[in-house]
Amino acid sequence: MPDKDIIIKGVAASPGIAIGKAFLFENDDFCLVHKEIPQNERKDEKKRLNDAIEKTKAELKITHDKINGILGKNYAQITNVYLLILDDPSIRKDVDKFIDEGVNAEYSVFMVIDKIVRSFETIKDDYFKERILDIQDIGKKVLRNLLGKQRTTLASSNEDSIVVSHNLAPADTVAIKEKLVKGFATDIGGKTSHTAIVAQGLAIPAVAGLKVISSQAKTGDTIIVDGNKGEIILNPSAEILTKYKKECDMQFAKRKELEKLKDLPAETIDSHKVLIFANIDNPDEVQSVLDSGAMGIGLYRTEFMYFNRKTMPSEKDHFEEYFKVAEAISPYPTIIRTIDLGGDKLTRMGLLSMKHEENPFLGLRAIRLCLKYPDIFVDQLRAVLKASAYGKVKLMYPMISTLEELHEANRILEKVKQDLKKEHIKFDEKIEVGSMIEVPSAAMIIEAIAKEVDFVSIGTNDLIQYTLAVDRVNENVASLYDPLHPTILRFIKRIIDESHKAGIDVGMCGEMAGDPYYTPVLLGLGLDEFSVASAQIPKIKRVIRNISFGNVQRIAEEILKCGDRDSISKIISTIQMQ
Ligand code: PEP
Ligand code: MG
């Protein structure tokens, strides 16, 4: 046991405590050693290099054929760039030269790649930037084969694993879902990155933004993930381990206690009722939604269907999933949000052939993508409408930033409805249509938007990042990502008041709604519906059932007069719970 516990601080991404064994995922940081190769072994060393190159070529051929089968010749040509690098005689000559001088093959490859990358880095040109990535990637492939390393997959993780990684893309977390693990710890990412959201949905403790965890932890190390404090403890002492085991037991007992609230209404002590809905991104979550006592689904993130698949989802694929969810949740509503791809939710395998963007969060994302590629949008709309015949389905558009976008989306929806009618396909002709309010420009024209939709839902994850200019996935600015910034609270107030004037309800489906610390404030501001990860529902309900609406309304008024965060926190600390 070490003398001192290694505590690494990061960003609290999903609450709870988990104790398990580290499982290093997709670690491409090889440990390369420089070895002297004797004269008589250099020929064999070159053969070893040759074999690794041939193996890499064979792997590329498989990738080429896969892409060719799915997306066609043009996309498959991507692999040709890699083959060209592998066959480049000048690169090969440089590597051989090092081996002739007695350097081992791994280190020779590393030195040549490093030299090329450094020289390309001095050229300020987008083309060369892209090539650097290609060269680094192909270098890693060859090195992996030279070292006989496999790319790790989650297949060998288990229920005792804490997945440790530099980063986890949404596509990885989808795979993790199928392989229940105990926790996550990542070098990068913030509280509302989609990896964090998935962890919250699965009620798995997670800490992001740890910067060094993937280089410090080894597979098999004991690790404690404290998702409440936002820190991890690597190879803890027996004393700390005992302390945390006790906390885990307490956590479990608390959860059992909260489960008793399941069938009780979300009602304050002075009888003000609100709705508590669940967020999902996969039909498999329906059972936990039903178990949590949610009164509907306030956000169904449909873009997750696009990850880890080889072909675009068809109308039938969409329909089958929506039907399953809507029917199971009925008579409660299911709010299906049209795809929100882009930002940190990029597809792999070139689905949608999304080009690299410098600022993907400000780029072709969500409704913008759907309006640019109406065929994809139409497939989804047809499926949503068809599912509306089997349950209480509502439709919601993400990332609306202008009224024109809303008009255009509704125009396409109208056309799809007409087509279905012509085809004599049943659907709910009065399907409610809502808009997410998650871009400051939408919050400022809420009066106009509210007149044209049946409901709105505030997406604080994005509203905060776009309003405060703080990247939601960047751990370096995580401390600036503040839901209680006076501007955010004023936006929320404005959205609620103007929507109520137009006679429509306001929900919130960003992570702010799922943190019990903010519940009194949101309730006091007049929020009608909280849509949160299923695991958070009892915690939010407990707060609501123990406060007075009159009291939190007065507190919200006070808070809105504040211009700084400290004054707001002080007022919140005065809130009385029964
Ligand atoms: C949000 O932005 O708050 C939201 C709910 O959408 P997403 O997290 O999927 O961007
Ligand atoms: Mg959003």
Coordinates of C-alpha atoms and ligand atoms in Angstrom, one line a residue:
M1 CA 0.0 0.0 0.0
P2 CA 1.3 3.5 -0.7
D3 CA 2.2 5.9 2.1
K4 CA 0.0 8.6 0.7
D5 CA -3.2 8.4 -1.2
I6 CA -2.9 9.9 -4.7
I7 CA -5.8 12.3 -5.0
I8 CA -6.5 13.8 -8.4
K9 CA -9.0 16.6 -8.7
G10 CA -11.3 17.1 -11.7
V11 CA -14.8 18.1 -12.5
A12 CA -17.8 16.3 -10.8
A13 CA -19.5 14.9 -13.9
S14 CA -22.0 12.4 -12.3
P15 CA -22.8 12.1 -8.6
G16 CA -22.1 9.2 -6.3
I17 CA -19.1 7.1 -5.2
A18 CA -17.7 4.1 -6.9
I19 CA -14.8 1.8 -5.9
G20 CA -13.4 -0.6 -8.4
K21 CA -10.5 -1.6 -10.6
A22 CA -9.1 0.7 -13.3
F23 CA -9.7 -0.4 -16.8
L24 CA -7.6 1.7 -19.3
F25 CA -9.6 2.3 -22.4
E26 CA -8.2 3.0 -25.9
N27 CA -4.9 4.2 -24.5
D28 CA -2.7 5.1 -27.5
D29 CA 0.1 6.4 -25.5
F30 CA 2.7 3.7 -25.9
C31 CA 5.7 3.5 -23.7
L32 CA 8.5 3.4 -26.2
V33 CA 12.0 2.5 -25.2
H34 CA 15.2 3.1 -27.1
K35 CA 17.1 -0.2 -27.6
E36 CA 20.4 -0.9 -29.2
I37 CA 20.2 -3.5 -31.9
P38 CA 23.4 -5.5 -32.5
Q39 CA 24.8 -5.5 -36.0
N40 CA 23.8 -9.2 -36.6
E41 CA 20.2 -8.6 -35.6
R42 CA 19.5 -5.6 -37.7
K43 CA 18.2 -7.6 -40.7
D44 CA 15.7 -9.3 -38.5
E45 CA 14.7 -5.9 -37.0
K46 CA 13.9 -4.7 -40.6
K47 CA 11.9 -7.8 -41.2
R48 CA 9.9 -7.2 -38.0
L49 CA 9.2 -3.7 -39.3
N50 CA 8.2 -5.1 -42.6
D51 CA 5.8 -7.5 -41.0
A52 CA 4.2 -4.7 -38.9
I53 CA 3.8 -2.6 -42.0
E54 CA 2.2 -5.5 -43.9
K55 CA -0.2 -6.2 -41.0
T56 CA -1.2 -2.5 -41.0
K57 CA -1.8 -2.6 -44.7
A58 CA -4.0 -5.7 -44.3
E59 CA -6.0 -3.9 -41.5
L60 CA -6.4 -0.9 -43.8
K61 CA -7.6 -3.1 -46.6
I62 CA -10.4 -4.5 -44.2
T63 CA -11.3 -0.9 -43.2
H64 CA -11.3 0.1 -46.9
D65 CA -13.7 -2.7 -47.9
K66 CA -16.0 -2.0 -44.9
I67 CA -16.3 1.7 -45.9
N68 CA -16.7 0.8 -49.5
G69 CA -19.6 -1.5 -48.7
I70 CA -21.3 1.1 -46.5
L71 CA -20.5 4.5 -48.1
G72 CA -19.0 3.7 -51.5
K73 CA -15.8 4.2 -53.3
N74 CA -15.2 7.9 -52.7
Y75 CA -15.2 7.5 -48.9
A76 CA -13.2 4.3 -49.0
Q77 CA -10.4 6.3 -50.7
I78 CA -9.7 7.9 -47.3
T79 CA -7.6 4.8 -46.5
N80 CA -5.5 5.4 -49.7
V81 CA -3.9 8.3 -48.0
Y82 CA -2.7 6.0 -45.2
L83 CA -1.4 3.5 -47.7
L84 CA 0.5 6.2 -49.5
I85 CA 2.3 7.1 -46.3
L86 CA 3.1 3.5 -45.6
D87 CA 4.6 3.1 -49.0
D88 CA 6.4 6.4 -49.1
P89 CA 10.0 5.4 -50.0
S90 CA 11.6 8.4 -48.4
I91 CA 9.9 7.7 -45.1
R92 CA 10.9 4.1 -45.3
K93 CA 14.5 5.1 -46.2
D94 CA 14.7 7.3 -43.1
V95 CA 13.4 4.5 -40.8
D96 CA 15.8 2.0 -42.3
K97 CA 18.7 4.4 -41.8
F98 CA 18.0 4.5 -38.0
I99 CA 17.8 0.7 -37.9
D100 CA 21.1 0.5 -39.8
E101 CA 22.6 2.6 -37.1
G102 CA 21.4 0.2 -34.4
V103 CA 18.1 1.8 -33.2
N104 CA 15.2 -0.6 -32.6
A105 CA 12.3 -0.5 -35.1
E106 CA 9.8 1.1 -32.6
Y107 CA 12.0 4.0 -31.8
S108 CA 13.1 4.5 -35.4
V109 CA 9.5 4.8 -36.5
F110 CA 8.7 7.1 -33.6
M111 CA 11.7 9.4 -34.5
V112 CA 10.8 9.7 -38.2
I113 CA 7.1 10.4 -37.5
D114 CA 8.1 12.9 -34.9
K115 CA 10.4 14.7 -37.3
I116 CA 7.7 14.9 -40.0
V117 CA 5.1 16.1 -37.6
R118 CA 7.4 18.8 -36.3
S119 CA 8.3 20.1 -39.8
F120 CA 4.6 20.1 -40.8
E121 CA 3.7 22.0 -37.6
T122 CA 5.7 25.0 -38.8
I123 CA 3.5 25.3 -41.9
K124 CA 0.3 27.3 -41.2
D125 CA -2.0 25.6 -43.6
D126 CA -5.2 23.5 -43.0
Y127 CA -4.1 20.9 -45.4
F128 CA -0.9 20.2 -43.5
K129 CA -2.8 20.2 -40.2
E130 CA -4.9 17.4 -41.4
R131 CA -1.9 15.5 -42.7
I132 CA -0.3 15.7 -39.3
L133 CA -3.2 13.8 -37.9
D134 CA -3.0 11.2 -40.7
I135 CA 0.7 10.7 -40.1
Q136 CA 0.3 10.4 -36.3
D137 CA -2.5 8.0 -36.8
I138 CA -0.7 5.7 -39.2
G139 CA 2.4 5.9 -37.0
K140 CA 0.3 4.6 -34.0
K141 CA -1.1 1.8 -36.1
V142 CA 2.3 0.6 -37.1
L143 CA 3.7 1.0 -33.5
R144 CA 0.7 -1.0 -32.2
N145 CA 1.5 -3.8 -34.5
L146 CA 5.2 -3.7 -33.7
L147 CA 4.5 -3.8 -30.0
G148 CA 1.9 -6.5 -30.5
K149 CA -0.7 -4.3 -28.8
Q150 CA -4.4 -4.6 -29.3
R151 CA -6.5 -1.5 -29.3
T152 CA -8.5 -2.0 -26.0
T153 CA -12.2 -2.6 -26.4
L154 CA -14.7 -2.5 -23.6
A155 CA -15.4 -6.2 -24.1
S156 CA -12.9 -7.1 -21.4
S157 CA -14.2 -4.5 -18.9
N158 CA -16.6 -5.8 -16.3
E159 CA -19.0 -4.7 -13.6
D160 CA -16.1 -4.0 -11.2
S161 CA -14.4 -1.7 -13.8
I162 CA -13.8 2.0 -13.5
V163 CA -13.3 3.0 -17.1
V164 CA -10.2 5.3 -17.3
S165 CA -9.6 7.1 -20.6
H166 CA -8.2 10.3 -22.0
N167 CA -11.6 11.0 -23.5
L168 CA -14.8 9.1 -24.1
A169 CA -16.7 10.0 -27.2
P170 CA -20.5 9.5 -27.1
A171 CA -20.0 6.5 -29.3
D172 CA -17.8 4.9 -26.6
T173 CA -20.3 5.6 -23.9
V174 CA -23.0 3.9 -25.9
A175 CA -20.8 0.8 -25.9
I176 CA -20.2 1.2 -22.2
K177 CA -24.0 1.2 -21.6
E178 CA -24.1 -2.3 -22.9
K179 CA -21.3 -3.4 -20.6
L180 CA -22.3 -2.0 -17.2
V181 CA -19.3 -0.6 -15.5
K182 CA -18.9 1.0 -12.1
G183 CA -17.6 4.5 -13.0
F184 CA -15.7 6.7 -15.4
A185 CA -12.6 8.8 -15.0
T186 CA -11.4 10.9 -17.9
D187 CA -8.6 13.4 -18.6
I188 CA -10.8 15.9 -20.4
G189 CA -14.5 17.0 -20.4
G190 CA -16.8 19.0 -18.3
K191 CA -20.0 18.5 -16.3
T192 CA -22.4 18.8 -19.3
S193 CA -20.3 17.0 -21.9
H194 CA -22.3 14.2 -23.4
T195 CA -20.2 11.6 -21.7
A196 CA -21.2 13.1 -18.3
I197 CA -24.8 13.1 -19.4
V198 CA -24.7 9.4 -20.3
A199 CA -23.1 8.6 -16.9
Q200 CA -25.8 10.5 -15.1
G201 CA -28.4 8.7 -17.1
L202 CA -26.9 5.4 -16.1
A203 CA -26.5 6.6 -12.5
I204 CA -22.8 5.8 -12.7
P205 CA -20.4 8.1 -10.7
A206 CA -18.0 10.0 -13.0
V207 CA -15.2 12.5 -12.7
A208 CA -14.0 14.3 -15.9
G209 CA -11.3 16.9 -16.5
L210 CA -8.7 14.9 -14.5
K211 CA -6.0 15.9 -17.0
V212 CA -3.5 13.1 -16.1
I213 CA -5.5 10.1 -15.0
S214 CA -5.0 8.1 -18.2
S215 CA -1.3 8.4 -17.9
Q216 CA -1.1 7.8 -14.1
A217 CA -3.5 4.8 -13.7
K218 CA -2.7 1.3 -14.8
T219 CA -5.3 -1.4 -15.6
G220 CA -6.0 -3.2 -12.4
D221 CA -5.2 -0.3 -10.0
T222 CA -7.7 0.2 -7.3
I223 CA -9.5 3.5 -7.8
I224 CA -12.2 5.5 -5.9
V225 CA -14.3 7.8 -8.0
D226 CA -15.9 10.5 -5.9
G227 CA -18.5 12.0 -8.3
N228 CA -19.8 14.3 -5.5
K229 CA -16.5 16.1 -4.9
G230 CA -15.1 15.7 -8.4
E231 CA -12.0 13.8 -7.4
I232 CA -10.5 10.3 -7.7
I233 CA -8.2 8.5 -5.3
L234 CA -5.7 6.2 -7.0
N235 CA -4.5 3.1 -5.0
P236 CA -6.0 4.3 -1.8
S237 CA -4.7 3.4 1.7
A238 CA -6.7 0.8 3.7
E239 CA -7.9 3.7 5.9
I240 CA -9.4 5.7 3.0
L241 CA -10.8 2.6 1.4
T242 CA -12.7 1.8 4.6
K243 CA -14.0 5.4 4.9
Y244 CA -15.3 5.3 1.3
K245 CA -16.8 1.9 1.7
K246 CA -18.9 3.3 4.6
E247 CA -19.9 6.2 2.4
C248 CA -21.0 3.7 -0.4
D249 CA -23.2 1.9 2.2
M250 CA -24.7 5.2 3.2
Q251 CA -25.3 6.1 -0.4
F252 CA -27.1 2.9 -0.9
A253 CA -29.3 3.4 2.2
K254 CA -30.2 6.9 1.1
R255 CA -31.2 5.6 -2.4
K256 CA -33.5 3.1 -0.8
E257 CA -35.1 5.8 1.4
L258 CA -35.7 8.0 -1.7
E259 CA -37.3 5.2 -3.6
K260 CA -40.3 5.5 -1.2
L261 CA -41.1 8.8 -2.9
K262 CA -41.7 7.1 -6.2
D263 CA -45.5 7.3 -6.3
L264 CA -45.9 10.6 -4.4
P265 CA -46.6 13.8 -6.4
A266 CA -44.0 16.5 -7.0
E267 CA -45.9 19.0 -4.8
T268 CA -44.7 21.7 -2.5
I269 CA -46.0 22.0 1.1
D270 CA -48.3 24.8 0.0
S271 CA -49.7 22.6 -2.8
H272 CA -48.0 23.9 -5.9
K273 CA -47.5 21.0 -8.3
V274 CA -44.9 20.6 -11.0
L275 CA -44.1 17.8 -13.5
I276 CA -41.0 15.7 -13.2
F277 CA -40.0 14.0 -16.5
A278 CA -37.0 11.9 -17.5
N279 CA -34.3 12.4 -20.1
I280 CA -33.4 9.3 -22.2
D281 CA -31.2 8.6 -25.2
N282 CA -32.1 5.0 -25.7
P283 CA -35.2 2.9 -25.6
D284 CA -33.4 0.6 -23.1
E285 CA -33.9 3.3 -20.5
V286 CA -37.6 3.0 -20.5
Q287 CA -37.7 0.6 -17.6
S288 CA -35.7 2.9 -15.3
V289 CA -38.0 5.8 -16.3
L290 CA -41.0 3.7 -15.3
D291 CA -39.3 2.7 -12.0
S292 CA -38.3 6.2 -11.2
G293 CA -41.9 7.6 -10.9
A294 CA -41.4 10.0 -13.9
M295 CA -44.6 11.3 -15.4
G296 CA -43.3 11.2 -18.9
I297 CA -40.1 11.7 -21.0
G298 CA -39.2 15.4 -21.4
L299 CA -36.2 14.8 -23.6
Y300 CA -35.5 11.8 -25.9
R301 CA -32.1 12.5 -27.4
T302 CA -32.5 10.6 -30.7
E303 CA -29.0 11.3 -32.1
F304 CA -27.6 8.4 -30.1
M305 CA -29.1 6.1 -32.6
Y306 CA -26.5 7.3 -35.1
F307 CA -23.5 6.1 -33.1
N308 CA -21.8 2.7 -33.5
R309 CA -23.7 1.7 -36.6
K310 CA -22.6 1.2 -40.1
T311 CA -25.5 2.6 -42.0
M312 CA -27.8 5.5 -41.7
P313 CA -30.9 4.7 -39.6
S314 CA -33.9 4.2 -41.9
E315 CA -37.4 5.5 -41.2
K316 CA -38.2 2.0 -40.0
D317 CA -35.3 2.0 -37.6
H318 CA -36.5 5.3 -36.2
F319 CA -40.1 4.2 -36.0
E320 CA -39.3 1.0 -34.2
E321 CA -37.5 2.8 -31.4
Y322 CA -40.0 5.6 -31.0
F323 CA -42.9 3.2 -31.0
K324 CA -41.3 1.1 -28.3
V325 CA -40.8 4.1 -26.1
A326 CA -44.1 5.9 -26.7
E327 CA -46.1 2.8 -26.2
A328 CA -44.4 1.9 -22.9
I329 CA -44.6 5.4 -21.5
S330 CA -48.2 6.0 -22.6
P331 CA -50.5 7.5 -21.3
Y332 CA -47.7 9.8 -20.2
P333 CA -46.0 12.0 -22.9
T334 CA -42.8 11.3 -24.7
I335 CA -41.1 14.4 -26.1
I336 CA -39.0 13.2 -29.0
R337 CA -36.3 15.7 -30.0
T338 CA -35.1 15.7 -33.6
I339 CA -31.5 14.8 -34.0
D340 CA -28.9 17.0 -32.4
L341 CA -25.8 15.7 -34.1
G342 CA -22.7 18.0 -34.3
G343 CA -21.0 19.7 -31.4
D344 CA -19.5 17.0 -29.3
K345 CA -21.9 14.4 -30.8
L346 CA -20.1 13.6 -34.0
T347 CA -20.7 10.3 -35.7
R348 CA -17.9 7.8 -36.6
M349 CA -17.6 5.9 -39.8
G350 CA -18.3 9.1 -41.8
L351 CA -22.1 8.8 -41.3
L352 CA -23.5 12.1 -42.6
S353 CA -20.0 12.8 -43.9
M354 CA -19.6 15.6 -41.4
K355 CA -16.6 17.7 -42.3
H356 CA -14.1 18.8 -39.7
E357 CA -15.2 22.2 -38.3
E358 CA -13.0 24.5 -36.3
N359 CA -15.8 25.3 -33.8
P360 CA -18.3 22.4 -34.1
F361 CA -20.5 23.8 -31.3
L362 CA -21.0 26.9 -33.4
G363 CA -21.3 24.9 -36.6
L364 CA -23.6 22.7 -38.6
R365 CA -25.4 21.2 -35.6
A366 CA -28.9 20.0 -34.7
I367 CA -31.7 21.8 -36.6
R368 CA -29.1 23.4 -38.9
L369 CA -28.0 20.0 -40.0
C370 CA -31.5 18.8 -40.5
L371 CA -32.5 21.8 -42.6
K372 CA -29.4 21.4 -44.7
Y373 CA -30.1 17.7 -45.2
P374 CA -34.0 17.6 -45.4
D375 CA -34.1 13.9 -46.5
I376 CA -32.7 12.8 -43.1
F377 CA -35.1 15.1 -41.3
V378 CA -38.1 13.8 -43.3
D379 CA -37.2 10.2 -42.4
Q380 CA -37.2 11.1 -38.8
L381 CA -40.4 13.3 -38.9
R382 CA -42.3 10.5 -40.7
A383 CA -41.2 8.0 -38.0
V384 CA -42.1 10.4 -35.1
L385 CA -45.6 11.1 -36.6
K386 CA -46.2 7.4 -37.2
A387 CA -45.3 6.6 -33.6
S388 CA -47.7 9.4 -32.5
A389 CA -50.6 7.0 -33.3
Y390 CA -49.4 4.7 -30.5
G391 CA -48.8 6.9 -27.6
K392 CA -48.7 10.6 -26.4
V393 CA -45.8 11.8 -28.6
K394 CA -44.7 15.4 -28.8
L395 CA -42.0 16.7 -31.2
M396 CA -39.2 19.1 -30.2
Y397 CA -36.6 20.9 -32.3
P398 CA -33.1 21.5 -30.9
M399 CA -30.9 24.6 -31.2
I400 CA -33.5 26.9 -32.8
S401 CA -31.8 30.3 -33.0
T402 CA -34.1 32.2 -35.4
L403 CA -37.8 32.3 -36.1
E404 CA -37.0 31.4 -39.7
E405 CA -35.6 28.1 -38.7
L406 CA -38.7 27.3 -36.8
H407 CA -40.8 28.3 -39.8
E408 CA -38.8 26.1 -42.1
A409 CA -38.9 23.1 -39.8
N410 CA -42.6 23.5 -39.4
R411 CA -43.0 23.8 -43.2
I412 CA -41.3 20.5 -43.7
L413 CA -43.3 19.0 -40.9
E414 CA -46.5 20.1 -42.6
K415 CA -45.5 18.6 -45.9
V416 CA -44.7 15.3 -44.2
K417 CA -48.1 15.3 -42.5
Q418 CA -49.8 15.9 -45.9
D419 CA -47.8 13.0 -47.4
L420 CA -48.8 10.7 -44.6
K421 CA -52.5 11.6 -45.1
K422 CA -52.2 10.9 -48.8
E423 CA -50.7 7.5 -47.9
H424 CA -53.6 6.9 -45.4
I425 CA -51.1 6.4 -42.6
K426 CA -52.4 7.1 -39.1
F427 CA -50.8 9.8 -36.9
D428 CA -51.8 12.3 -34.2
E429 CA -52.9 15.3 -36.4
K430 CA -52.8 17.6 -33.3
I431 CA -49.3 16.5 -32.3
E432 CA -47.7 19.2 -30.1
V433 CA -44.6 20.8 -31.4
G434 CA -42.1 22.5 -29.1
S435 CA -38.7 24.3 -29.3
M436 CA -35.7 24.0 -27.2
I437 CA -34.5 27.3 -25.9
E438 CA -30.8 26.9 -25.7
V439 CA -29.3 29.7 -27.7
P440 CA -29.2 33.3 -26.4
S441 CA -30.8 34.6 -29.6
A442 CA -33.8 32.3 -29.0
A443 CA -34.1 33.4 -25.4
M444 CA -34.2 37.0 -26.5
I445 CA -37.0 36.5 -29.0
I446 CA -39.0 34.1 -26.8
E447 CA -42.2 36.2 -27.1
A448 CA -42.2 35.5 -30.9
I449 CA -41.2 31.8 -30.5
A450 CA -43.7 31.1 -27.7
K451 CA -46.6 32.3 -30.0
E452 CA -45.8 29.6 -32.6
V453 CA -45.1 26.5 -30.5
D454 CA -47.1 24.4 -28.0
F455 CA -44.3 24.2 -25.4
V456 CA -40.7 25.1 -24.8
S457 CA -37.9 23.4 -22.9
I458 CA -34.8 25.2 -21.7
G459 CA -31.6 23.5 -22.6
T460 CA -29.3 25.0 -20.0
N461 CA -26.3 22.9 -21.1
D462 CA -26.0 24.9 -24.2
L463 CA -27.7 28.1 -23.1
I464 CA -24.9 28.5 -20.4
Q465 CA -22.1 27.7 -22.8
Y466 CA -23.3 30.0 -25.5
T467 CA -24.3 32.8 -23.1
L468 CA -21.2 32.8 -21.0
A469 CA -18.8 31.8 -23.8
V470 CA -17.6 28.8 -21.9
D471 CA -17.1 25.5 -23.8
R472 CA -19.2 22.9 -22.0
V473 CA -16.6 20.2 -22.5
N474 CA -13.5 22.1 -21.7
E475 CA -12.2 21.3 -18.2
N476 CA -9.9 24.3 -18.3
V477 CA -12.9 26.7 -18.1
A478 CA -15.2 24.5 -16.0
S479 CA -15.1 26.9 -13.1
L480 CA -16.6 29.6 -15.3
Y481 CA -19.5 27.4 -16.3
D482 CA -22.0 28.7 -13.8
P483 CA -25.8 28.0 -13.9
L484 CA -26.2 30.7 -11.3
H485 CA -24.7 33.5 -13.3
P486 CA -27.2 36.4 -13.0
T487 CA -27.6 36.5 -16.8
I488 CA -28.6 32.8 -16.9
L489 CA -31.2 33.3 -14.2
R490 CA -32.6 36.4 -15.9
F491 CA -32.8 34.5 -19.2
I492 CA -34.7 31.7 -17.4
K493 CA -37.1 34.1 -15.8
R494 CA -37.7 35.8 -19.1
I495 CA -38.3 32.6 -20.9
I496 CA -40.8 31.4 -18.3
D497 CA -42.7 34.7 -18.0
E498 CA -43.0 35.3 -21.7
S499 CA -44.0 31.7 -22.4
H500 CA -46.7 31.9 -19.6
K501 CA -48.0 35.1 -21.2
A502 CA -48.4 33.1 -24.4
G503 CA -50.2 30.4 -22.5
I504 CA -47.6 27.6 -22.9
D505 CA -45.7 25.6 -20.3
V506 CA -42.0 25.7 -19.8
G507 CA -39.8 22.7 -19.1
M508 CA -36.1 22.5 -18.5
C509 CA -34.1 19.5 -19.8
G510 CA -30.5 20.7 -19.3
E511 CA -28.5 19.3 -16.4
M512 CA -29.3 22.3 -14.2
A513 CA -32.8 20.8 -13.8
G514 CA -31.3 17.6 -12.4
D515 CA -29.2 19.1 -9.6
P516 CA -31.2 19.4 -6.4
Y517 CA -29.2 22.5 -5.3
Y518 CA -30.9 24.5 -8.0
T519 CA -34.4 23.1 -7.5
P520 CA -35.7 25.8 -5.2
V521 CA -34.5 28.6 -7.4
L522 CA -36.0 27.0 -10.6
L523 CA -39.3 26.4 -8.8
G524 CA -39.4 30.0 -7.5
L525 CA -38.7 31.3 -11.0
G526 CA -41.9 29.4 -12.1
L527 CA -40.6 26.4 -14.0
D528 CA -43.5 24.0 -14.8
E529 CA -41.6 20.8 -15.7
F530 CA -38.2 19.4 -14.7
S531 CA -36.8 16.8 -17.1
V532 CA -33.8 15.0 -15.6
A533 CA -31.8 11.7 -15.5
S534 CA -34.1 9.0 -14.0
A535 CA -31.7 8.5 -11.1
Q536 CA -32.1 12.2 -10.1
I537 CA -35.9 12.2 -9.9
P538 CA -36.3 11.2 -6.3
K539 CA -33.7 13.7 -5.1
I540 CA -35.5 16.6 -7.0
K541 CA -38.9 15.4 -5.7
R542 CA -37.7 15.3 -2.1
V543 CA -36.6 19.0 -2.3
I544 CA -39.9 20.0 -3.9
R545 CA -42.0 18.2 -1.3
N546 CA -40.1 19.9 1.5
I547 CA -40.3 23.6 0.5
S548 CA -42.9 26.3 0.3
F549 CA -43.6 27.7 -3.2
G550 CA -44.5 31.1 -1.7
N551 CA -41.1 31.2 0.0
V552 CA -39.0 30.2 -3.0
Q553 CA -40.9 32.7 -5.2
R554 CA -39.9 35.5 -2.8
I555 CA -36.3 34.2 -2.8
A556 CA -36.2 34.1 -6.6
E557 CA -37.3 37.7 -6.7
E558 CA -34.4 38.6 -4.4
I559 CA -31.9 36.6 -6.4
L560 CA -32.9 38.3 -9.6
K561 CA -31.8 41.7 -8.1
C562 CA -28.3 40.4 -7.6
G563 CA -25.5 41.1 -10.0
D564 CA -22.9 38.7 -8.6
R565 CA -22.6 35.0 -7.8
D566 CA -21.7 35.3 -4.1
S567 CA -24.8 37.3 -3.2
I568 CA -26.9 34.6 -5.0
S569 CA -25.3 31.7 -3.2
K570 CA -25.8 33.5 0.2
I571 CA -29.5 33.9 -0.5
I572 CA -29.8 30.2 -1.5
S573 CA -28.2 29.2 1.7
T574 CA -31.1 30.8 3.6
I575 CA -33.7 28.5 2.0
Q576 CA -35.5 26.5 4.7
M577 CA -36.3 22.8 4.1
Q578 CA -39.0 21.2 6.2
Ligands
PEP1 C1 -29.1 21.2 -23.4 O1 -28.4 21.8 -24.2 O2 -29.3 21.6 -22.2 C2 -29.7 20.0 -23.8 C3 -30.6 19.4 -23.0 O3 -29.4 19.4 -24.9 P1 -28.0 18.6 -25.1 O4 -27.4 18.4 -23.8 O5 -28.3 17.3 -25.8 O6 -27.2 19.5 -26.0
MG2 MG -28.4 21.3 -26.2

